Short mmCIF file of C-alpha atoms in Angstrom, two decimals:
data_model
loop_
_atom_site.label_atom_id
_atom_site.label_comp_id
_atom_site.label_asym_id
_atom_site.label_seq_id
_atom_site.Cartn_x
_atom_site.Cartn_y
_atom_site.Cartn_z
CA MET G 12 0.00 0.00 0.00
CA LYS G 13 1.18 3.59 -0.61
CA VAL G 14 1.16 6.79 1.50
CA LEU G 15 0.91 10.38 0.26
CA PHE G 16 3.31 12.95 1.71
CA ILE G 17 3.09 16.70 0.99
CA LEU G 18 5.84 18.91 2.39
CA ILE G 19 6.03 22.73 2.90
CA ALA G 20 9.21 24.90 3.23
CA PHE G 21 10.66 27.43 5.74
CA GLU G 22 11.09 31.09 6.54
CA LEU G 23 14.81 31.72 5.93
CA PRO G 24 15.24 34.09 2.96
CA HIS G 25 17.91 32.97 0.51
CA SER G 26 18.32 32.22 -3.17
CA ILE G 27 15.52 30.25 -4.78
CA VAL G 28 16.33 26.56 -5.16
CA LEU G 29 15.14 24.92 -8.36
CA ALA G 30 18.18 23.49 -10.11
CA VAL G 31 19.74 20.27 -8.87
CA GLN G 32 23.41 19.51 -8.58
CA GLN G 33 25.23 16.47 -9.86
CA CYS G 34 27.35 15.03 -7.08
CA SER G 35 30.92 14.00 -7.80
CA LEU G 36 31.93 10.35 -8.01
CA GLU G 37 33.76 10.79 -4.70
CA THR G 38 30.46 11.78 -3.07
CA GLY G 39 28.40 9.02 -4.66
CA GLY G 40 27.66 10.36 -8.13
CA GLY G 41 23.99 11.01 -7.33
CA THR G 42 21.81 14.13 -7.29
CA CYS G 43 21.03 16.66 -4.55
CA PRO G 44 19.03 19.89 -4.37
CA ASN G 45 21.06 22.95 -5.25
CA ASP G 46 23.21 24.29 -2.37
CA ASN G 47 22.96 21.02 -0.44
CA THR G 48 26.14 19.14 0.47
CA CYS G 49 26.66 15.82 -1.33
CA CYS G 50 27.90 12.91 0.80
CA PRO G 51 28.69 9.28 -0.12
CA LEU G 52 25.72 7.21 1.02
CA PHE G 53 26.12 3.87 2.76
CA GLY G 54 25.33 1.18 0.20
CA GLY G 55 26.08 3.46 -2.75
CA GLY G 56 24.80 6.68 -4.27
CA SER G 57 24.65 10.13 -2.73
CA GLY G 58 22.97 11.51 0.36
CA CYS G 59 22.27 15.21 0.89
CA ILE G 60 22.72 17.60 3.82
CA PRO G 61 20.23 20.50 3.62
CA ASN G 62 21.51 24.05 3.56
CA ASP G 63 19.91 25.39 6.77
CA MET G 64 23.26 25.52 8.58
CA GLY G 65 25.36 26.54 5.57
CA SER G 66 25.51 25.35 2.01
CA LEU G 67 27.83 23.15 -0.05
CA ASN G 68 30.60 22.45 2.47
CA ALA G 69 28.84 20.82 5.42
CA THR G 70 30.40 17.77 7.13
CA CYS G 71 29.76 14.22 5.92
CA CYS G 72 29.98 11.69 8.76
CA SER G 73 31.83 8.42 8.27
CA ASP G 74 28.77 6.18 8.75
CA GLY G 75 27.43 7.14 5.33
CA LEU G 76 24.03 7.83 6.87
CA SER G 77 24.36 11.19 8.60
CA GLY G 78 26.03 14.57 8.47
CA CYS G 79 26.62 17.83 10.32
CA GLY G 80 26.39 21.46 9.32
CA VAL G 81 29.18 23.83 8.34
CA ASN G 82 31.61 24.40 11.24
CA TYR G 83 30.50 21.21 13.02
CA THR G 84 32.27 17.92 13.61
CA CYS G 85 30.69 14.46 13.79
CA GLU G 86 30.87 13.15 17.34
CA SER G 87 29.57 10.07 19.18
CA ASN G 88 25.92 9.61 20.20
CA MET G 89 24.80 10.96 16.81
CA GLU G 90 25.80 14.48 17.82
CA CYS G 91 27.37 17.41 15.98
CA HIS G 92 29.71 19.71 17.94
CA ALA G 93 30.45 23.30 16.89
CA THR G 94 34.01 24.33 16.11
CA ALA G 95 35.56 27.67 17.02
CA GLY G 96 34.07 29.19 13.89
CA LEU G 97 30.52 29.04 15.23
CA THR G 98 29.84 30.96 18.42
CA ASP G 99 26.02 30.83 18.67
CA PRO G 100 25.56 29.36 22.19
CA LEU G 101 22.12 27.92 21.39
CA VAL G 102 23.44 25.43 18.85
CA GLN G 103 26.87 24.35 20.14
CA VAL G 104 25.65 20.74 20.19
CA MET G 105 23.08 19.53 17.66
CA PRO G 106 21.70 16.22 16.43
CA ARG G 107 23.13 14.91 13.18
CA TYR G 108 21.21 15.30 9.95
CA THR G 109 19.85 12.16 8.37
CA LEU G 110 21.16 12.15 4.80
CA CYS G 111 18.26 12.45 2.39
CA SER G 112 18.27 10.84 -1.02
CA ALA G 113 15.67 11.34 -3.72
CA SER G 114 15.77 10.30 -7.35
CA ALA G 115 16.87 12.83 -9.92
CA ASP G 116 13.57 12.21 -11.67
CA THR G 117 11.47 13.45 -8.73
CA LEU G 118 13.85 16.33 -7.94
CA THR G 119 13.81 17.72 -11.47
CA ARG G 120 10.16 17.19 -12.42
CA VAL G 121 8.00 20.05 -11.15
CA HIS G 122 4.33 19.19 -11.66
CA GLY G 123 1.41 21.57 -11.96
CA PHE G 124 -1.94 21.10 -10.21
CA PRO G 125 -4.65 22.79 -12.34
CA VAL G 126 -6.49 25.49 -10.38
CA THR G 127 -7.86 27.45 -13.35
CA ILE G 128 -7.85 26.67 -17.06
CA ASP G 129 -4.40 28.17 -17.55
CA ALA G 130 -2.93 28.41 -14.04
CA LYS G 131 -1.39 25.64 -11.95
CA LEU G 132 0.13 25.27 -8.50
CA ALA G 133 3.69 23.97 -8.78
CA TYR G 134 4.53 20.90 -6.69
CA TYR G 135 7.02 18.07 -6.23
CA SER G 136 5.69 14.55 -5.87
CA SER G 137 7.17 11.17 -5.00
CA HIS G 138 4.64 9.42 -7.23
CA GLY G 139 4.29 11.74 -10.20
CA ASN G 140 1.16 13.62 -11.24
CA ILE G 141 -1.39 13.01 -8.47
CA LEU G 142 -4.33 13.42 -10.88
CA GLU G 143 -3.04 10.72 -13.23
CA MET G 144 -1.49 8.16 -10.88
CA ASN G 145 -3.06 4.92 -9.70
CA GLY G 146 -3.49 5.69 -6.02
CA SER G 147 -4.99 2.41 -4.90
CA ASP G 148 -1.88 1.53 -2.88
CA ILE G 149 -1.59 4.90 -1.12
CA GLU G 150 -2.29 4.68 2.61
CA MET G 151 -1.16 8.12 3.77
CA ALA G 152 -0.63 11.58 2.32
CA LEU G 153 1.89 13.93 3.93
CA VAL G 154 1.68 17.53 2.71
CA VAL G 155 4.54 19.78 3.86
CA ILE G 156 4.62 23.52 3.17
CA HIS G 157 7.87 25.38 2.54
CA GLY G 158 8.91 28.62 4.19
CA ALA G 159 9.92 32.04 2.93
CA GLY G 160 12.90 30.62 1.02
CA ARG G 161 10.51 28.68 -1.26
CA ASN G 162 13.08 25.85 -1.47
CA ALA G 163 10.48 23.17 -1.96
CA ASP G 164 13.01 20.70 -3.41
CA ASP G 165 15.06 20.91 -0.21
CA TYR G 166 11.95 20.25 1.86
CA TYR G 167 10.96 17.44 -0.48
CA CYS G 168 14.30 15.67 0.06
CA SER G 169 13.97 16.02 3.85
CA ALA G 170 10.41 14.68 3.67
CA VAL G 171 11.61 11.62 1.78
CA ALA G 172 14.19 11.06 4.54
CA ALA G 173 11.40 11.23 7.15
CA VAL G 174 9.32 8.69 5.20
CA LYS G 175 12.24 6.26 5.21
CA LEU G 176 12.73 6.69 8.98
CA GLN G 177 9.10 6.17 10.03
CA THR G 178 7.72 2.71 10.78
CA GLN G 179 3.94 3.25 10.61
CA TYR G 180 3.51 2.69 6.86
CA PRO G 181 5.33 0.86 4.05
CA ILE G 182 7.61 3.42 2.41
CA GLU G 183 6.00 3.08 -1.03
CA SER G 184 2.57 3.64 0.49
CA VAL G 185 3.47 7.24 1.42
CA LEU G 186 2.97 9.85 -1.26
CA VAL G 187 5.12 12.97 -0.70
CA ILE G 188 3.84 16.22 -2.20
CA VAL G 189 5.62 19.54 -1.73
CA PRO G 190 3.81 22.56 -3.21
CA ARG G 191 5.82 25.59 -4.25
CA PHE G 192 4.23 29.00 -3.81
CA ALA G 193 6.25 30.89 -6.41
CA SER G 194 6.72 34.65 -6.37
CA VAL G 195 6.55 37.07 -9.29
CA ASP G 196 10.36 37.12 -9.26
CA ASP G 197 10.62 33.38 -9.95
CA ASN G 198 11.09 33.10 -13.70
CA ASP G 199 13.16 29.93 -13.73
CA MET G 200 10.52 27.24 -13.38
CA ALA G 201 8.80 25.13 -16.04
CA LEU G 202 6.03 22.64 -15.33
CA ILE G 203 6.19 19.11 -16.74
CA GLU G 204 2.58 19.26 -17.90
CA GLY G 205 2.94 22.78 -19.30
CA GLY G 206 0.87 25.76 -18.22
CA THR G 207 1.65 28.77 -16.07
CA PRO G 208 2.71 28.44 -12.41
CA LEU G 209 0.68 30.49 -9.96
CA GLN G 210 2.68 33.37 -8.51
CA TRP G 211 2.26 35.63 -5.47
CA GLU G 212 3.66 39.02 -4.53
CA ASN G 213 7.26 38.91 -3.33
CA GLN G 214 6.49 40.86 -0.18
CA GLY G 215 7.89 40.25 3.29
CA ASP G 216 8.13 36.52 3.94
CA GLY G 217 5.38 35.77 1.42
CA PRO G 218 1.68 36.75 1.54
CA TRP G 219 0.80 33.19 0.44
CA ARG G 220 1.38 32.12 4.05
CA TYR G 221 -1.79 33.89 5.24
CA GLY G 222 -4.09 33.13 2.30
CA ALA G 223 -3.45 36.06 -0.03
CA GLN G 224 -4.62 35.84 -3.63
CA ALA G 225 -2.24 35.09 -6.49
CA VAL G 226 -1.26 37.97 -8.77
CA PHE G 227 -0.27 35.98 -11.86
CA PRO G 228 -1.54 34.84 -14.28
CA PRO G 229 -4.41 37.36 -14.56
CA SER G 230 -7.02 34.57 -14.65
CA ALA G 231 -5.95 33.46 -11.16
CA GLN G 232 -6.07 36.79 -9.35
CA ASN G 233 -9.06 35.67 -7.32
CA ILE G 234 -7.33 32.44 -6.23
CA SER G 235 -6.12 32.28 -2.62
CA SER G 236 -3.15 30.16 -1.61
CA PHE G 237 -5.67 28.44 0.68
CA ASP G 238 -7.90 27.72 -2.34
CA THR G 239 -5.03 25.77 -3.88
CA MET G 240 -4.65 23.63 -0.76
CA ASP G 241 -8.39 22.98 -0.79
CA CYS G 242 -7.94 21.68 -4.35
CA ILE G 243 -5.16 19.30 -3.30
CA LEU G 244 -7.05 17.99 -0.27
CA ASN G 245 -10.20 17.51 -2.32
CA ALA G 246 -8.17 15.50 -4.83
CA LEU G 247 -6.89 13.30 -2.03
CA HIS G 248 -10.42 12.83 -0.75
CA ASN G 249 -11.37 11.26 -4.10
CA SER G 250 -12.16 7.70 -3.01
CA THR G 251 -12.11 6.44 -6.59
CA ARG G 252 -8.47 7.44 -7.12
CA PHE G 253 -7.31 7.05 -3.50
CA PRO G 254 -9.58 4.41 -1.95
CA ASN G 255 -7.19 3.41 0.86
CA ILE G 256 -5.83 6.67 2.31
CA ARG G 257 -6.12 6.43 6.08
CA HIS G 258 -4.39 9.69 7.00
CA ILE G 259 -3.46 13.01 5.44
CA THR G 260 -0.88 15.15 7.25
CA LEU G 261 -0.39 18.80 6.34
CA ALA G 262 2.87 20.04 7.86
CA GLY G 263 4.86 23.24 7.62
CA HIS G 264 7.94 24.76 9.19
CA SER G 265 8.53 28.47 9.85
CA SER G 266 6.52 30.38 7.21
CA GLY G 267 5.11 26.99 6.23
CA GLY G 268 4.03 26.58 9.85
CA GLN G 269 2.22 29.91 9.63
CA PHE G 270 0.40 28.66 6.54
CA VAL G 271 -0.72 25.43 8.21
CA GLN G 272 -1.92 27.16 11.39
CA ARG G 273 -4.05 29.69 9.50
CA TYR G 274 -5.30 27.24 6.89
CA SER G 275 -6.36 24.69 9.50
CA LEU G 276 -8.33 27.43 11.23
CA LEU G 277 -10.22 28.53 8.11
CA SER G 278 -10.51 25.63 5.64
CA SER G 279 -13.81 23.90 4.94
CA SER G 280 -12.03 21.07 3.07
CA TRP G 281 -10.52 19.63 6.25
CA GLU G 282 -11.75 16.09 6.99
CA ALA G 283 -11.36 15.95 10.75
CA SER G 284 -11.52 12.16 10.92
CA ARG G 285 -8.31 11.57 8.97
CA THR G 286 -6.49 14.91 8.58
CA ARG G 287 -3.76 16.17 10.88
CA GLY G 288 -1.94 19.51 10.90
CA VAL G 289 1.64 19.90 12.12
CA VAL G 290 2.76 23.48 12.84
CA ALA G 291 6.52 23.80 13.43
CA ASN G 292 8.44 26.86 14.65
CA PRO G 293 6.42 29.71 13.06
CA SER G 294 7.34 33.33 13.78
CA ASN G 295 3.74 34.22 14.61
CA TYR G 296 0.18 32.89 14.85
CA ALA G 297 -3.36 34.04 14.05
CA TYR G 298 -4.88 34.52 17.51
CA LEU G 299 -8.54 33.79 18.21
CA THR G 300 -8.68 36.45 20.93
CA PRO G 301 -7.63 40.12 21.22
CA TYR G 302 -5.89 39.38 24.53
CA ARG G 303 -2.09 39.11 24.74
CA LEU G 304 0.15 38.12 27.65
CA LEU G 305 1.88 41.29 28.86
CA GLY G 306 3.58 41.71 32.21
CA GLY G 307 2.34 38.31 33.32
CA LYS G 308 -1.32 39.17 32.65
CA TRP G 309 -3.67 38.56 29.72
CA ILE G 310 -4.84 42.02 28.67
CA ILE G 311 -6.01 43.87 25.56
CA PRO G 312 -3.03 45.96 24.38
CA ASN G 313 -3.32 49.67 23.63
CA LYS G 314 -4.08 49.85 19.91
CA ASN G 315 -2.48 53.28 19.69
CA ASP G 316 0.85 51.55 20.21
CA CYS G 317 0.24 48.81 17.62
CA PRO G 318 -3.00 49.32 15.64
CA ALA G 319 -2.69 46.13 13.52
CA TYR G 320 -1.77 43.72 16.33
CA ASN G 321 -5.03 41.73 16.06
CA GLN G 322 -5.79 42.22 12.38
CA TRP G 323 -5.32 39.35 9.96
CA GLU G 324 -2.67 37.72 9.78
CA TYR G 325 -2.11 38.15 13.56
CA GLY G 326 -5.76 37.93 14.60
CA LEU G 327 -9.26 37.81 13.15
CA GLU G 328 -10.13 41.50 13.01
CA MET G 329 -10.74 43.22 9.69
CA GLY G 330 -7.83 45.10 8.14
CA GLY G 331 -4.25 44.06 7.70
CA SER G 332 -1.62 44.68 5.05
CA MET G 333 -3.49 42.75 2.35
CA GLN G 334 -7.13 41.78 1.84
CA VAL G 335 -7.84 38.05 2.16
CA PRO G 336 -11.36 37.28 0.87
CA TYR G 337 -10.90 33.58 1.76
CA LYS G 338 -10.85 34.53 5.45
CA ASP G 339 -13.83 36.87 5.11
CA HIS G 340 -15.88 34.21 3.24
CA THR G 341 -15.10 31.59 5.88
CA LEU G 342 -16.27 33.83 8.70
CA ALA G 343 -19.37 34.83 6.73
CA LYS G 344 -20.30 31.15 6.21
CA LEU G 345 -20.19 30.74 9.98
CA GLY G 346 -22.30 33.85 10.49
CA ASN G 347 -19.22 35.62 11.91
CA ASN G 348 -19.72 33.38 14.93
CA LEU G 349 -16.28 33.09 16.54
CA THR G 350 -17.58 30.50 19.02
CA ALA G 351 -18.52 28.23 16.10
CA LEU G 352 -15.10 28.81 14.53
CA MET G 353 -13.32 27.89 17.78
CA LYS G 354 -15.46 24.80 18.26
CA ARG G 355 -14.65 23.60 14.74
CA PHE G 356 -10.95 24.41 15.26
CA ASP G 357 -10.94 22.43 18.51
CA SER G 358 -12.28 19.38 16.64
CA ARG G 359 -9.26 19.34 14.32
CA ASP G 360 -6.12 17.32 15.02
CA LEU G 361 -3.30 19.87 15.39
CA THR G 362 0.21 19.37 16.78
CA TYR G 363 2.52 22.31 17.47
CA LEU G 364 6.22 21.41 17.29
CA ALA G 365 8.71 23.68 19.04
CA GLY G 366 12.49 23.34 18.85
CA SER G 367 13.86 23.81 22.36
CA ALA G 368 16.79 25.83 20.96
CA ASP G 369 14.65 28.12 18.77
CA ARG G 370 15.04 30.93 21.32
CA CYS G 371 17.09 33.56 19.45
CA ASN G 372 15.67 37.08 19.81
CA VAL G 373 17.89 38.85 17.27
CA SER G 374 16.06 40.36 14.30
CA GLU G 375 17.09 39.65 10.72
CA SER G 376 18.79 43.07 10.36
CA GLU G 377 20.90 42.38 13.46
CA ASN G 378 21.83 38.79 12.68
CA HIS G 379 25.40 39.48 11.61
CA ASP G 380 26.25 41.24 14.88
CA GLY G 381 23.91 39.46 17.28
CA TRP G 382 24.69 36.85 19.89
CA CYS G 383 22.69 34.23 17.98
CA PHE G 384 21.25 33.54 14.53
CA SER G 385 17.43 33.63 14.38
CA HIS G 386 16.86 32.51 10.78
CA GLY G 387 14.63 35.47 9.94
CA LEU G 388 12.74 36.07 13.20
CA GLU G 389 9.99 38.61 12.55
CA THR G 390 10.06 41.52 14.99
CA SER G 391 7.24 43.95 14.15
CA CYS G 392 5.14 45.22 17.05
CA MET G 393 2.47 42.66 16.05
CA ASP G 394 5.04 39.88 16.40
CA MET G 395 6.56 41.17 19.63
CA LEU G 396 3.16 41.31 21.32
CA GLN G 397 3.09 37.52 20.86
CA GLY G 398 6.50 37.11 22.52
CA ALA G 399 10.20 37.87 22.08
CA THR G 400 11.21 34.54 20.49
CA ARG G 401 9.55 31.73 18.54
CA TRP G 402 9.73 29.56 21.66
CA GLU G 403 7.97 32.15 23.79
CA ARG G 404 5.36 32.77 21.08
CA ASN G 405 4.63 29.05 20.88
CA VAL G 406 4.13 28.77 24.64
CA ARG G 407 1.86 31.81 24.78
CA TYR G 408 -0.25 30.89 21.76
CA VAL G 409 -0.98 27.40 23.10
CA GLU G 410 -1.85 28.94 26.48
CA SER G 411 -4.26 31.33 24.73
CA LEU G 412 -6.00 28.33 23.13
CA ARG G 413 -6.36 26.61 26.50
CA LYS G 414 -7.95 29.75 27.98
CA LEU G 415 -10.48 29.76 25.13
CA GLY G 416 -11.37 26.12 25.70
CA VAL G 417 -9.43 24.70 22.74
CA THR G 418 -7.97 21.72 24.58
CA THR G 419 -7.49 18.95 22.01
CA HIS G 420 -4.51 20.45 20.21
CA LYS G 421 -1.13 19.04 21.27
CA ARG G 422 2.21 20.71 21.92
CA ARG G 423 5.44 18.79 21.47
CA VAL G 424 9.01 19.89 22.20
CA VAL G 425 11.94 18.70 20.05
CA SER G 426 14.93 18.78 22.38
CA GLY G 427 18.23 20.24 21.22
CA VAL G 428 16.95 21.52 17.87
CA GLY G 429 16.64 25.15 16.77
CA HIS G 430 15.10 26.62 13.63
CA ASP G 431 15.74 23.73 11.27
CA HIS G 432 13.03 21.96 9.24
CA SER G 433 15.02 18.80 8.54
CA LEU G 434 16.05 18.18 12.17
CA ILE G 435 12.52 18.94 13.39
CA PHE G 436 10.77 16.60 10.96
CA THR G 437 13.24 13.70 11.22
CA SER G 438 13.39 13.73 15.04
CA SER G 439 11.50 11.00 16.87
CA THR G 440 9.02 13.62 18.05
CA GLY G 441 8.60 14.94 14.53
CA LEU G 442 8.08 11.48 13.08
CA SER G 443 5.38 10.73 15.65
CA ALA G 444 3.59 13.92 14.72
CA LEU G 445 3.85 13.42 10.95
CA PHE G 446 2.93 9.73 10.80
CA PRO G 447 -0.05 8.93 13.02
CA THR G 448 -1.28 5.44 13.67
CA ALA G 449 -4.83 4.43 12.77
CA ASN G 450 -6.06 5.91 16.07
CA ARG G 451 -5.12 9.25 17.56
CA GLY G 452 -2.49 9.18 20.25
CA ASP G 453 -2.72 10.59 23.73
CA GLN G 454 -3.69 14.18 24.35
CA ALA G 455 -0.78 14.88 26.69
CA ASP G 456 0.27 18.50 26.52
CA ILE G 457 4.05 18.29 26.23
CA VAL G 458 6.47 15.52 25.33
CA SER G 459 10.17 16.35 25.02
CA SER G 460 12.24 14.17 22.72
CA GLY G 461 15.45 14.17 20.77
CA ARG G 462 16.10 11.98 17.75
#
């Protein structure tokens, strides 16, 4: 049987990754996403180290199965230790990366999911075009959303590594899909099936993360990024093509985590009985209440100091930097009844993953001189009213849900990991969140775990 896996990328701004690199014979002669480090893989071929901790010259470990970032050495107990060249105290000791390996065919073939007659959402897939495949053997779908860097191929490779590590489903029964929310500046992408990739404004860390409408092609300017995910989920719900899917997981890290949190709140295409959301290390959340934790008390902040603090994308009030009709239509369908929205949200299976080392409070503009590296922490007044770091924002947001009576959502801590999608998703805690068993697990509030 087969499982479907859809992966979504992270928040760190850097060059767009589309091309693949051919690894040297010394490093296995295989293929890796651009800017990854090629390593010789145990048993032959190449394994890849993602570029979160530095590109191209990371450290291949001698076991042929793992690696460490730039300025790290491979040590015992599957650890990476920082050398003198890396002074960030939060990440002096890290888990090793699991080398990912994906076929050149799946890394170079960008598919297009038709949303309008001439516009398609770009995506990577482990099983080819999901509208043409025979999905009778698929047991699970994992959808992962990329972050601000839009490096969907990097996330795809890490997702494949997670599939190979998990033990809940046969590997070939997991279908991995990684959508790519392209910007208007991305002119280097062609779809296998032809057609025009949907594109969004290249603004901030990407307005696609909170449901903004595409801006190109013109026929798709009324299409929200959330509409495109509805289309994918509805395709997976097709019992004729996918008669044996037991679970669908939608996961995102950083900006991808923001997407999943907001989409899971608003979508009407969410089948609660077999769909799970995994929200990892986002910079901010859409609150369901105007209250924020300030000075140890939950109060309504002075709007004169931060007028947009509870407007969408940070809350549910009207306004915000960009209009999102998808959000307005969802609320209108519920009669603008926030109690009904919270009740529906509480019925959905959500897990919030937090890296215990994702505690840097240095803004992007200060990163080069700061005491730590935050990987693009957002620091507007709207963000800072949710907390000073991603860790603090995670704790406070989950507490706000509990105060509202949303008690079914789970919070999980990944020990020793910072802002790193690959280490989060391939940790034992991450694997448990991504690959549920037939029945939901316990509702315990916090479980700390390493790899």
